[in-house]
Short mmCIF file of C-alpha atoms and ligand atoms in Angstrom, two decimals:
data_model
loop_
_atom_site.label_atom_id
_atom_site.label_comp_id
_atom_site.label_asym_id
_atom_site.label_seq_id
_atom_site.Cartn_x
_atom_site.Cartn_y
_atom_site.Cartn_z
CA UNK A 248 99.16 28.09 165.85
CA UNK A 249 99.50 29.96 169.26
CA UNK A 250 96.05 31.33 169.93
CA UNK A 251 97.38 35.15 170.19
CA UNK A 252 98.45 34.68 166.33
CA UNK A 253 95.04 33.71 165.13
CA UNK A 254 93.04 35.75 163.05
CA UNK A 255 89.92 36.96 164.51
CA UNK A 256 88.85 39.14 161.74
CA UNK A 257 89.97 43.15 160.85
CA UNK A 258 88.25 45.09 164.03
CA UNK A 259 90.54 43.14 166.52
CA UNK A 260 93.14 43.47 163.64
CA UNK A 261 93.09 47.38 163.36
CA UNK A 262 90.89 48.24 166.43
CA UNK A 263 93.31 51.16 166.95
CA UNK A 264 92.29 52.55 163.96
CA UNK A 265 88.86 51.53 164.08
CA UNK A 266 85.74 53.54 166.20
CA UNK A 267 86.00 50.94 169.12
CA UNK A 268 86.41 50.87 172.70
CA UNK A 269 87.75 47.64 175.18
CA UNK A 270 84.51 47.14 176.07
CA UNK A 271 82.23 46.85 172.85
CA UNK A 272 81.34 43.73 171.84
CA UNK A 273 82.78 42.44 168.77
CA UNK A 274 80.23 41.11 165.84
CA UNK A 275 83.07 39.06 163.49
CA UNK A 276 82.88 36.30 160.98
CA UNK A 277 86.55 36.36 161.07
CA UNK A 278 86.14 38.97 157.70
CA UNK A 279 89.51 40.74 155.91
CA UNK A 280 92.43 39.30 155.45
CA UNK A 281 91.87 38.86 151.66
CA UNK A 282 94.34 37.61 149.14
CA UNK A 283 96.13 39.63 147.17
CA UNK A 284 96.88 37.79 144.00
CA UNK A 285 100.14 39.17 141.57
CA UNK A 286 98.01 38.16 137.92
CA UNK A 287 100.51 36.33 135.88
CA UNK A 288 98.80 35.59 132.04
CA UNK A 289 96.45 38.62 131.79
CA UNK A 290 99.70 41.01 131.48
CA UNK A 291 101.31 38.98 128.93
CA UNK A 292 98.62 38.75 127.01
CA UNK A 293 98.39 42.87 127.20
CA UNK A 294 102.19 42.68 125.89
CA UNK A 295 102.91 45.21 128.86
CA UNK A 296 105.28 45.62 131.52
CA UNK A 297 102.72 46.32 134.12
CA UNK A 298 102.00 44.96 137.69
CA UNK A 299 98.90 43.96 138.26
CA UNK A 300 97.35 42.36 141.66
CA UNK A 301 93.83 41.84 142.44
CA UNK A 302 92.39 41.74 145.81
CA UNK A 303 89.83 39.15 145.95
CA UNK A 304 87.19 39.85 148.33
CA UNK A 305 84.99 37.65 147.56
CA UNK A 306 86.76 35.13 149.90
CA UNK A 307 85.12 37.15 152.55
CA UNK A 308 82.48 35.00 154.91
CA UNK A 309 79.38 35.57 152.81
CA UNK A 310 81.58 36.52 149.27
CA UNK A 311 81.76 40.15 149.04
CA UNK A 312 83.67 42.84 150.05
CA UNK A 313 80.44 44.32 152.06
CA UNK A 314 81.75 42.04 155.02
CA UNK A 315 84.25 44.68 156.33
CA UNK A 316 81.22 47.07 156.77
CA UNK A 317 79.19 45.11 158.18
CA UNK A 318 81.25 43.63 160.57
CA UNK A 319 81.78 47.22 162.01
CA UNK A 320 77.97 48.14 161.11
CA UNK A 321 76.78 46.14 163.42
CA UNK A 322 78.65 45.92 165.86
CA UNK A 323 77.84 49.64 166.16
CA UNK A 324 73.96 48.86 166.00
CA UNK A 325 74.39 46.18 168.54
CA UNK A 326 76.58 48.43 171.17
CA UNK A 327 74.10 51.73 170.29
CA UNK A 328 71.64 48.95 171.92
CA UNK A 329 69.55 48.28 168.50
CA UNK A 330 67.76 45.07 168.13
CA UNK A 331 66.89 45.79 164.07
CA UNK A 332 69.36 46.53 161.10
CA UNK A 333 67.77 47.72 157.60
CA UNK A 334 69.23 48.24 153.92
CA UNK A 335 68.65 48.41 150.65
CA UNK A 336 70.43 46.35 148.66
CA UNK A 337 71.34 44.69 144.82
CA UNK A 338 72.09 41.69 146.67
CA UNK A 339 75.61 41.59 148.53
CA UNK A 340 74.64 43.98 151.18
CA UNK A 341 71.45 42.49 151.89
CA UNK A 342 73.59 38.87 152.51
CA UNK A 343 76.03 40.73 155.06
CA UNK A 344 73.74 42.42 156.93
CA UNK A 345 71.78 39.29 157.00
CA UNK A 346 74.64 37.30 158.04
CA UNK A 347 75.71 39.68 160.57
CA UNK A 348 72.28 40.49 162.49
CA UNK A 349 72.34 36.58 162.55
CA UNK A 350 75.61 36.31 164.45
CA UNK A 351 74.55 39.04 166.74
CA UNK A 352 71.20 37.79 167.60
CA UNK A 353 68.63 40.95 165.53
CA UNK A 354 66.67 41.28 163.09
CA UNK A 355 67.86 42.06 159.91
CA UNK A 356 65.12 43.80 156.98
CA UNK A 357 66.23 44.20 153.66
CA UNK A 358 64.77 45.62 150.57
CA UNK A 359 65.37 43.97 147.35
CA UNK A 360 64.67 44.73 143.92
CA UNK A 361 61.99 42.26 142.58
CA UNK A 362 64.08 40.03 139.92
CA UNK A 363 67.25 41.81 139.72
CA UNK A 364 69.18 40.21 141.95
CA UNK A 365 71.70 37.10 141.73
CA UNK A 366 70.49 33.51 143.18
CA UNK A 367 73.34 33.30 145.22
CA UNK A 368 72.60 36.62 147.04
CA UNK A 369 68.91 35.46 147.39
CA UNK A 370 69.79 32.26 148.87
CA UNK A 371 72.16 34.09 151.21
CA UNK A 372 69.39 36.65 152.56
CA UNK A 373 66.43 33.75 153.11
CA UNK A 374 69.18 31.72 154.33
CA UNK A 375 70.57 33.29 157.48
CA UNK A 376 66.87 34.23 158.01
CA UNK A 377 66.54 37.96 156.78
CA UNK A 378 63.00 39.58 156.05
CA UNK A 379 63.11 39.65 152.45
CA UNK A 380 61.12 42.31 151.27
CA UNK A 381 61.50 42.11 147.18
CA UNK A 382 60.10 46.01 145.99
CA UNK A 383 58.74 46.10 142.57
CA UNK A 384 61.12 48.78 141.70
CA UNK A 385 64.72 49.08 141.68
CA UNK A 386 67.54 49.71 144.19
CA UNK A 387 67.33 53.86 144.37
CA UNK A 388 63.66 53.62 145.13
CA UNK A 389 64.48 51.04 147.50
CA UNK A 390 67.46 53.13 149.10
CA UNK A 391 64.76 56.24 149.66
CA UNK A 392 62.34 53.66 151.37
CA UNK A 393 64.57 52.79 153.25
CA UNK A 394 66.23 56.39 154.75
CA UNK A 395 62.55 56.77 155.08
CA UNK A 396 60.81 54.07 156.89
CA UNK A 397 64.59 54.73 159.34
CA UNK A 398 63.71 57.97 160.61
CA UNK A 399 59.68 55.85 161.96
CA UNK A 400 60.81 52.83 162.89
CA UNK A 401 63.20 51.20 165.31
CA UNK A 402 65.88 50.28 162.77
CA UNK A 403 69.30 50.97 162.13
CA UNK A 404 70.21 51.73 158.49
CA UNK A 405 73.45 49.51 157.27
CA UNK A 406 73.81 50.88 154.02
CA UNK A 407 76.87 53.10 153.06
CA UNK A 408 75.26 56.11 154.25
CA UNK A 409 76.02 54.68 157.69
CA UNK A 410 79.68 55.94 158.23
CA UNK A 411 80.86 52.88 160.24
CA UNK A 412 80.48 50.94 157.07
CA UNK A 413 82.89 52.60 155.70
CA UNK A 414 85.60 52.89 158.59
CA UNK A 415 85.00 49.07 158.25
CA UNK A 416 85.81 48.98 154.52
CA UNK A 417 88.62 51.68 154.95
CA UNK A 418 91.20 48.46 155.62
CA UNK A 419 91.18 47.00 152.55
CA UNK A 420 93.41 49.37 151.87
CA UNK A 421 95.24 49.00 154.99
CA UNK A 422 95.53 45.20 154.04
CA UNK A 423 97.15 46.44 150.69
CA UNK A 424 100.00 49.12 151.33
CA UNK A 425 101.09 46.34 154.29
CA UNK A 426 100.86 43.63 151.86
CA UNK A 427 103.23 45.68 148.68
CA UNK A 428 104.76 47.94 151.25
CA UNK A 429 103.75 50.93 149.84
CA UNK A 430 100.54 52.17 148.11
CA UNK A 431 99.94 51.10 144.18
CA UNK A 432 100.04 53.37 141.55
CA UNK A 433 96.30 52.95 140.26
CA UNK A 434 93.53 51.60 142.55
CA UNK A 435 90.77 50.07 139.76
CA UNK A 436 87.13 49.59 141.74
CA UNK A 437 83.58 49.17 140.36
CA UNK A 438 81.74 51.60 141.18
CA UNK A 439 77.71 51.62 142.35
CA UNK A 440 76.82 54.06 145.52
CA UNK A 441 80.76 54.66 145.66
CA UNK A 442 80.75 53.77 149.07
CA UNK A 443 84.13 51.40 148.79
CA UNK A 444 86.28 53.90 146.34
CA UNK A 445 85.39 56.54 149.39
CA UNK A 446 86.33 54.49 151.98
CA UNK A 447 89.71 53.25 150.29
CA UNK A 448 90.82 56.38 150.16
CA UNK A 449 90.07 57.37 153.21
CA UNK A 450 92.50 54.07 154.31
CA UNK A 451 94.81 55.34 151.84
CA UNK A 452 94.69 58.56 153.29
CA UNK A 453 94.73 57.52 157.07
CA UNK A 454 97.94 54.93 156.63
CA UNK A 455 99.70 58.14 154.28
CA UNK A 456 99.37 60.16 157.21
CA UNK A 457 100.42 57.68 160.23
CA UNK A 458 103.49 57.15 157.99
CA UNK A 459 104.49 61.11 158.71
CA UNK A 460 103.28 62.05 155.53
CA UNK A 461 100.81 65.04 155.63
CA UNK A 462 97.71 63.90 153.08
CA UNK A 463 96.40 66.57 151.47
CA UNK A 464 95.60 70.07 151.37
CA UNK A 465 91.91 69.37 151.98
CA UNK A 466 90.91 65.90 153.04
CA UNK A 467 87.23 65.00 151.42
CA UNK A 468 85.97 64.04 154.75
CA UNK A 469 86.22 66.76 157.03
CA UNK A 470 86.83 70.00 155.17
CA UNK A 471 90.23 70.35 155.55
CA UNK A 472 90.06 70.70 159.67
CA UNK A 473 91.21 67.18 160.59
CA UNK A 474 94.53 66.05 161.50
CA UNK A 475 95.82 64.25 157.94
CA UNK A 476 94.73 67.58 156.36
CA UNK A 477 97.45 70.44 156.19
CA UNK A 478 100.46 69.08 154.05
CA UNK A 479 102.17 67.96 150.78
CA UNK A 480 101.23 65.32 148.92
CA UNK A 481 103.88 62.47 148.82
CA UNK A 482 104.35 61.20 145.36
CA UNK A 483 103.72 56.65 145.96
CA UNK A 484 101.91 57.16 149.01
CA UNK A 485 98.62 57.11 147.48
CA UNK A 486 97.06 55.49 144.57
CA UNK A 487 95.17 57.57 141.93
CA UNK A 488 91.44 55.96 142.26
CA UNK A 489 89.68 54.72 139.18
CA UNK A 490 85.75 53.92 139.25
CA UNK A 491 84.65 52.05 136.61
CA UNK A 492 80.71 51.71 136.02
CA UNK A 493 78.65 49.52 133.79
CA UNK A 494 77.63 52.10 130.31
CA UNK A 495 73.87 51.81 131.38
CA UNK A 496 74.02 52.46 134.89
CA UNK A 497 77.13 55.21 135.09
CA UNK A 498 76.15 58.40 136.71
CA UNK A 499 79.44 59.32 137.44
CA UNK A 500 80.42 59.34 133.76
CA UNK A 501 76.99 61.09 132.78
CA UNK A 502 77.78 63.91 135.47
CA UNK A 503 74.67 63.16 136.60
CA UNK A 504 71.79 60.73 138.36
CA UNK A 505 70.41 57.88 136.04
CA UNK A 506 66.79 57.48 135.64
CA UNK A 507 66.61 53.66 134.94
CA UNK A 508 69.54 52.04 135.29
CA UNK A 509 70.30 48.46 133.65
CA UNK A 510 73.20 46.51 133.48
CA UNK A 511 73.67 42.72 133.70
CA UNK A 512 76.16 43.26 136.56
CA UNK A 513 73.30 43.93 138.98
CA UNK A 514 75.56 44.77 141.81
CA UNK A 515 75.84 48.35 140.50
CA UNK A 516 72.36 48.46 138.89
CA UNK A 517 72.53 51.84 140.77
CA UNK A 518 71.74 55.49 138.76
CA UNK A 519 71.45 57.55 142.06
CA UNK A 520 74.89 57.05 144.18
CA UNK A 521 74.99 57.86 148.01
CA UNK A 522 78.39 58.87 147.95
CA UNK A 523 78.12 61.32 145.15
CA UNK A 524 80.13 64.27 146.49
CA UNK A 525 82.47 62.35 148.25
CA UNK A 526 83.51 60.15 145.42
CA UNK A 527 84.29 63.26 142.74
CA UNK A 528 86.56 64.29 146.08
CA UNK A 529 88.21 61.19 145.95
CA UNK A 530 88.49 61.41 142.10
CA UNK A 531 89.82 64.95 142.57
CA UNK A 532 92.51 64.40 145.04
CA UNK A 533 93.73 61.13 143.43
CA UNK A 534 94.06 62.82 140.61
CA UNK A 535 91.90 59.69 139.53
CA UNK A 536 88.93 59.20 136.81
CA UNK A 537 85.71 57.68 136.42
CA UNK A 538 84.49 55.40 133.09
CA UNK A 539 82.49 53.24 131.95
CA UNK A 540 82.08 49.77 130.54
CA UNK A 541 79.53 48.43 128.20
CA UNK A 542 77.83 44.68 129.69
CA UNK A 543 79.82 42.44 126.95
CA UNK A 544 82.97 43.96 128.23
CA UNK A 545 82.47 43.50 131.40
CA UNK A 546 81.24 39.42 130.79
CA UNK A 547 84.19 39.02 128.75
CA UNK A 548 86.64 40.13 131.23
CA UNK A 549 84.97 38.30 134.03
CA UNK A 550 85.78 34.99 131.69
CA UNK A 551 89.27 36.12 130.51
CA UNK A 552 90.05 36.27 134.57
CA UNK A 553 88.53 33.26 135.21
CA UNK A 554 89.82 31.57 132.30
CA UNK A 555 93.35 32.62 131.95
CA UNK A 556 94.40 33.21 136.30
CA UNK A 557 91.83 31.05 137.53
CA UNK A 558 90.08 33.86 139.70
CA UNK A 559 86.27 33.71 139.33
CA UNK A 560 84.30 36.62 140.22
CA UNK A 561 81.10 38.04 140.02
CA UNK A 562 80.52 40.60 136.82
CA UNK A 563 80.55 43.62 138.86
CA UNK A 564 83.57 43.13 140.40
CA UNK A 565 85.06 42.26 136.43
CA UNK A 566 84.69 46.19 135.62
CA UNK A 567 87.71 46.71 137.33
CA UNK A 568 89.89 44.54 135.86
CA UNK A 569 88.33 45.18 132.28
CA UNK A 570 88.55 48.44 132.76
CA UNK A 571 92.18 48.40 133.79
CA UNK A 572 92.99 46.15 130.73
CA UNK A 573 91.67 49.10 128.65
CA UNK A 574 93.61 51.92 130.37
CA UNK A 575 96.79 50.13 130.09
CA UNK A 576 96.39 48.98 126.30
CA UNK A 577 95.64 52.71 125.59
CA UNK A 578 98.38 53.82 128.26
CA UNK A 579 96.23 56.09 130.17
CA UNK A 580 98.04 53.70 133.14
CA UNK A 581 101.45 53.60 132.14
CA UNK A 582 103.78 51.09 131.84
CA UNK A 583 106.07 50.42 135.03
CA UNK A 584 102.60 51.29 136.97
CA UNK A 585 101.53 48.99 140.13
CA UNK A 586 97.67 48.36 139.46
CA UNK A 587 95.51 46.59 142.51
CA UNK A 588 92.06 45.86 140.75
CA UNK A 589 89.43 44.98 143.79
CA UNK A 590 87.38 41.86 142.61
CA UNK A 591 84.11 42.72 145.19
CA UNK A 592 82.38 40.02 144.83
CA UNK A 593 82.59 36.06 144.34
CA UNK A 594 81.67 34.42 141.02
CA UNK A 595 79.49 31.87 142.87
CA UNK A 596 77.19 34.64 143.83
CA UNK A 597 75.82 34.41 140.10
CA UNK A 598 75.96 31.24 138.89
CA UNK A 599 73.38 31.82 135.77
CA UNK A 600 75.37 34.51 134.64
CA UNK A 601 77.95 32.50 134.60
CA UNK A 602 76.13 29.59 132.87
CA UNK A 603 74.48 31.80 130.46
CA UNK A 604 77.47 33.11 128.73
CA UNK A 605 79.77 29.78 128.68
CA UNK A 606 77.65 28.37 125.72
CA UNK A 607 80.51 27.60 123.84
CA UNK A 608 82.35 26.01 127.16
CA UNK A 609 83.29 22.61 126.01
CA UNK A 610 80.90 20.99 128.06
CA UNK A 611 79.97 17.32 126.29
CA UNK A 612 77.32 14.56 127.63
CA UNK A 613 78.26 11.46 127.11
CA UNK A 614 77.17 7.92 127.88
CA UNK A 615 78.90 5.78 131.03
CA UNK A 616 81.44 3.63 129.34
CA UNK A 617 85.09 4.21 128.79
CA UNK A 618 85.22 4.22 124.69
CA UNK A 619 82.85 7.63 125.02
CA UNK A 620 85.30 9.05 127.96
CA UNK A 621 88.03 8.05 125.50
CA UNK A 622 87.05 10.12 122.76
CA UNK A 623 85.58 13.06 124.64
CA UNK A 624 88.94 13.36 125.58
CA UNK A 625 90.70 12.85 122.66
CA UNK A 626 88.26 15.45 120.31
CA UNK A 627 89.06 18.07 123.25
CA UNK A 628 92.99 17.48 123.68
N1 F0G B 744 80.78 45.29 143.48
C1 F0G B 744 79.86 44.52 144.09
C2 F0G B 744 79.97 43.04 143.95
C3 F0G B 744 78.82 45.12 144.84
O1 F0G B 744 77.92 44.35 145.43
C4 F0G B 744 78.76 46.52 144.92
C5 F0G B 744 77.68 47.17 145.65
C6 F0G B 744 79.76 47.27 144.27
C7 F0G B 744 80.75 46.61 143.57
C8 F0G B 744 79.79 48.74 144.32
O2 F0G B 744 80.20 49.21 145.54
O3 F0G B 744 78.28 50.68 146.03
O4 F0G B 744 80.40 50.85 147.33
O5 F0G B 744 80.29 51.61 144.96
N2 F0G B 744 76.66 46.56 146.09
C9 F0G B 744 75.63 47.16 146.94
C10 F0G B 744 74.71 46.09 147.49
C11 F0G B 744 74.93 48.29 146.33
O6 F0G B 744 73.56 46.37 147.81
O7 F0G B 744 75.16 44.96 147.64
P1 F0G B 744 79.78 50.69 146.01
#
C-alpha cells in the first residue's frame, strides 16, 4: 500500500474537523477505523425485518472505544505543554490514558475503584506503567477526587469532562454515516457518565450540518448560537439516541443520581454521570430514550452475540444490543428501522466474567489418547 493511503489513526483522518493545527504533535496508536459488522442470526432469531450493525470498538489499540478520546486528550495535554494526565476510571479509561501518556512520554495517574474493576483493564493500567491508585470507594468518589486534586496539582484531567475527549469520540459517528451513507435510524449505546452518547451526537450533528442540512433549532452544545444551530430538522440525517443502563446503576432512568451503584458490567458502575444535562439534550433532540437492563440480561445478550455472530464483547458494551433486541421485539424500534448498536468494549477485557457464566459451555477434560478425543467428539456432535 502507497504510504499516503495508510491509516494513521482518526486525528490525521478528520483533522479538519478535529481542534488541531499543522503544527501539533500527533499522540496516535493508529485508533478508529472500527468495523462495522451487518449481524446476520440475531435478527432471524427476533423474526424481524430489521437492520442491525454493530460497531465494534473494542478492536481499538487497548479494546475500548475510550481510544478516540484519548488519542485527542492527550495530544491536547502534551501540546498545552503538560507532563501529567489524571482520571478516574471503571477500568477502560484508566488503560487509554495509560497507554497514551506512554506513547507520549508523561505520566499517567489513575484512580481505580478497589475490586471493581476487570483483570484485563488492570493488567492494561500496571502494564503500560500507570500509577495505579485503587480508592476504597467507587468510581463517583473517585471522579470528585479527581476534579479535586486537578485544580492543586500539575495534572491534566482526561476524563469526559475534558471536552477534547469528546471531539475525539465525536467520529465514531463520522466513521458510521460514511460507512451506510447516511445516518441509522436508532443509535443503541450503554450508557455510564454519557460522555460517548454526547459526543455521537454531536458527530451526528456536525456531519448533518456539513451535508447542508441545518441541525436543529437549539444545538445542546452551545445554546443555540453556533453555526449547525438555526434550521429544520432533516428526517434520516440523524439517528434517535438510545442509552441503555444496567437496572442498579441507571440514573438516567431514576431521573436522578444513584447512591451506590452495582452492576456486574462494571464499566458503567456509575450513579453520578458527568454528562448529565447534556445527555437528556441529546435524548431530547433525538427524540431518543433512556432504559435500563437488569445484570442477567445484559450476560445473556453478551453470550447470544458471542454465540450466535461470533462478536465477543465486554458486558457493558452487551446493554446495547440487549437492549435493542427488546425494543424491536416490543416494536418501540420499528420494523424497516437501521439500528447501529456500539459494542464499547472488548470481551477479553473480562475474561472471569466470561468464565463465570459459561458453566454449562461444553467444556470436557479428557485423557491424551485418541479413543477419549473420539468420543468427546462424538457425545458433543
Ligand atoms: N462501555 C464501556 C465498555 C465503558 O468502559 C464505558 C465507560 C461505557 C460503556 C460508558 O460510556 O461513560 O461515555 O457513558 N467507561 C468509563 C471508564 C467510565 O472509566 O472506563 P460513557
Amino acid at each position: 500500500m502507497p504510504f499516503r493511503d495508510r491509516y494513521t489513526g482518526l486525528i490525521n483522518r478528520y483533522r479538519d474537523h478535529l481542534p488541531v493545527s499543522d503544527d501539533t504533535r500527533i499522540i496516535s496508536l493508529g485508533e478508529g477505523n472500527t468495523p462495522l459488522i451487518r449481524l446476520k442470526n440475531i435478527p432471524k432469531l427476533l423474526g424481524k425485518d430489521v437492520e442491525i450493525y454493530v460497531k465494534y470498538e473494542g478492536l481499538n489499540p487497548t479494546g475500548s472505544f475510550k481510544d478516540r478520546g484519548m488519542t485527542m486528550a492527550v495530544t491536547k495535554a502534551v501540546e498545552e505543554g503538560s507532563n501529567a494526565i489524571i482520571c478516574a476510571s471503571t477500568g477502560n479509561t484508566s488503560a487509554a490514558a495509560a497507554a497514551y501518556a506512554a506513547r507520549a512520554g508523561i505520566t499517567a495517574f489513575v484512580l481505580i475503584p478497589e475490586g471493581k474493576i476487570a483483570m484485563g483493564k488492570l493488567a492494561q493500567a500496571m502494564m503500560y506503567g500507570a500509577v495505579t491508585i485503587q480508592i476504597r470507594g467507587n468510581f463517583d468518589e473517585g471522579m470528585e477526587l479527581v476534579k479535586q486534586v486537578a485544580l492543586q496539582a500539575p495534572v491534566t484531567i482526561v476524563n469526559s469532562v475534558n471536552p477534547y475527549r469528546l471531539q475525539g469520540q465525536k467520529t465514531a459517528a463520522f466513521e458510521i454515516v460514511e460507512e451506510l451513507g447516511r445516518a441509522p435510524d436508532y443509535h443503541c449505546l450503554p450508557v455510564g457518565n454519557a460522555g460517548n452518547i454526547t459526543a455521537h451526537w454531536i458527530g451526528y450533528c456536525e456531519y448533518s450540518a456539513q451535508k447542508g442540512t441545518k441541525v436543529t433549532e437549539s444545538c445542546a452544545f452551545c445554546d443555540g448560537n453556533c453555526r449547525y444551530a438555526g434550521g429544520p430538522i432533516i428526517g434520516g440525517n440523524r439517528p434517535a439516541m438510545i442509552g441503555y443502563q444496567a437496572a442498579g446503576s441507571a440514573p438516567f432512568v431514576r431521573g436522578e443520581a444513584v447512591k451506590n451503584p452495582e452492576t456486574v458490567a462494571t464499566a458503567i458502575r456509575i450513579g453520578n454521570p458527568q454528562s448529565w444535562d447534556r445527555a437528556w439534550k441529546v435524548k431530547e433532540e433525538s427524540g431518543g430514550w433512556f432504559d435500563e437492563l437488569a445484570d442477567e440480561e445484559i450476560l445473556a445478550a453478551q453470550k447470544l452475540l458471542a454465540q450466535r455472530e461470533g462478536i465477543f464483547c465486554e458486558p457493558a458494551s452487551a446493554a446495547s444490543i440487549g437492549g435493542a433486541m427488546r425494543d424491536i421485539k416490543t416494536g418501540r424500534i420499528p420494523e424497516g428501522s437501521t439500528i447501529v448498536c456500539t459494542l464499547t468494549g472488548n470481551g477479553l477485557k473480562d475474561p472471569d466474567t466470561a468464565i463465570k457464566q459459561c458453566g454449562d459451555s461444553r467444556m470436557v477434560t479428557i485423557d491424551a489418547n485418541i479413543s477419549s478425543v473420539k468420543d468427546a467428539i462424538l457425545g458433543n456432535m
